[in-house]
Short mmCIF file of C-alpha atoms and ligand atoms in Angstrom, two decimals:
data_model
loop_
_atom_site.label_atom_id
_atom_site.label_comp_id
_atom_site.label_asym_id
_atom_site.label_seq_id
_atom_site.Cartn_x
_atom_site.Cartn_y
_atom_site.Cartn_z
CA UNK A 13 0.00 0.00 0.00
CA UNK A 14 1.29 3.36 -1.25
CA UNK A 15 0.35 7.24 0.37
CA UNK A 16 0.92 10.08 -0.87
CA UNK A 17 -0.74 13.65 -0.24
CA UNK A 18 -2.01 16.03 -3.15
CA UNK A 19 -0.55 19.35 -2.24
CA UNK A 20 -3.14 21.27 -4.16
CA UNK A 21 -5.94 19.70 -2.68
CA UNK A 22 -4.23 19.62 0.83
CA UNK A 23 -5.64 22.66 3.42
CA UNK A 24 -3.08 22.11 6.41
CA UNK A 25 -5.86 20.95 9.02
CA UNK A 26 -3.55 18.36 10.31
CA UNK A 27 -6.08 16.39 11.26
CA UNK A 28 -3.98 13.59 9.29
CA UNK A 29 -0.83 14.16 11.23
CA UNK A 30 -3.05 13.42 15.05
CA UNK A 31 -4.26 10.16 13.21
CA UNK A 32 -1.49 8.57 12.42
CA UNK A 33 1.78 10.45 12.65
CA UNK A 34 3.95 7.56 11.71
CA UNK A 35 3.07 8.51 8.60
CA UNK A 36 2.26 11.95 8.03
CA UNK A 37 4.24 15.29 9.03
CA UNK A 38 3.57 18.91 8.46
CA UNK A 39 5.67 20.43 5.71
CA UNK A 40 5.36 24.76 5.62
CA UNK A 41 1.66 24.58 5.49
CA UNK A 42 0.71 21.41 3.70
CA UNK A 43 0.89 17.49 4.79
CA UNK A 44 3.57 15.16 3.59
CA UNK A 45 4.40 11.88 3.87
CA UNK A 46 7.30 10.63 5.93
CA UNK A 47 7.09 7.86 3.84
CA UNK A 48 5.45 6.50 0.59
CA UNK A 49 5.13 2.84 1.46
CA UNK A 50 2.79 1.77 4.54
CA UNK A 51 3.98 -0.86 6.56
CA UNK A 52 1.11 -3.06 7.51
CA UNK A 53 1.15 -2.28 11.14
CA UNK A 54 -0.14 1.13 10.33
CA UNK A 55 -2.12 0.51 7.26
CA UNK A 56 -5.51 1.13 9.22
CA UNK A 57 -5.04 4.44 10.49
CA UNK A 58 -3.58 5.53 7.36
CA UNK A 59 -6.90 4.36 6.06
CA UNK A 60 -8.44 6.26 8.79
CA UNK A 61 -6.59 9.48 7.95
CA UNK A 62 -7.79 9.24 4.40
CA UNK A 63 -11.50 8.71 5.66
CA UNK A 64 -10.55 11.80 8.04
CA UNK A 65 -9.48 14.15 5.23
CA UNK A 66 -12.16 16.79 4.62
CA UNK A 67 -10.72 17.70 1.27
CA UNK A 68 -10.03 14.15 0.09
CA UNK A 69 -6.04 14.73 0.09
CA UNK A 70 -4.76 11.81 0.93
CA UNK A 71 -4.76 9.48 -1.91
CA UNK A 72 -3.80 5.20 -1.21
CA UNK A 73 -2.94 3.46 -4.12
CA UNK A 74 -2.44 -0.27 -3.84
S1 SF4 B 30 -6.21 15.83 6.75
FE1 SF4 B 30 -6.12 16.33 4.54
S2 SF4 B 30 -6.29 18.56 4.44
FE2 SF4 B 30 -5.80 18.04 6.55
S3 SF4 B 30 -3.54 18.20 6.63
FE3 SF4 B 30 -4.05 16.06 6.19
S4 SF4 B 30 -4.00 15.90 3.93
FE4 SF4 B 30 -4.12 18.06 4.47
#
């Protein structure tokens, strides 16, 4: 499973980041990832985050 964060869509709530901050961090204003593959440990609240996103930002492939 693969995450990555579209930067246009992406308004800097960081709602993402108090999901699951394994995987997401705060870059100037905008989400990142820390990384692009998802170990399966944290799958499920990367899942979550997505669900979470108001501006559907976070985009799984995989
Ligand atoms: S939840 Fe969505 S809009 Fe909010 S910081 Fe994360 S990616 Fe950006």
């Amino acid at each position: 499973m693969k995450v990555r964060v579209d930067a246009d869509l992406c308004i800097g709530c960081e709602t993402c980041i108090d999901i699951c901050p394994e995987i997401f961090e705060m870059n100037d204003n905008i989400a990142v990832t820390k990384k692009e593959s998802v170990p399966a440990d944290l799958q499920d609240s990367c899942r979550e985050a997505e669900d979470a996103c108001a501006v559907d930002a976070i985009i799984i492939e995989g």
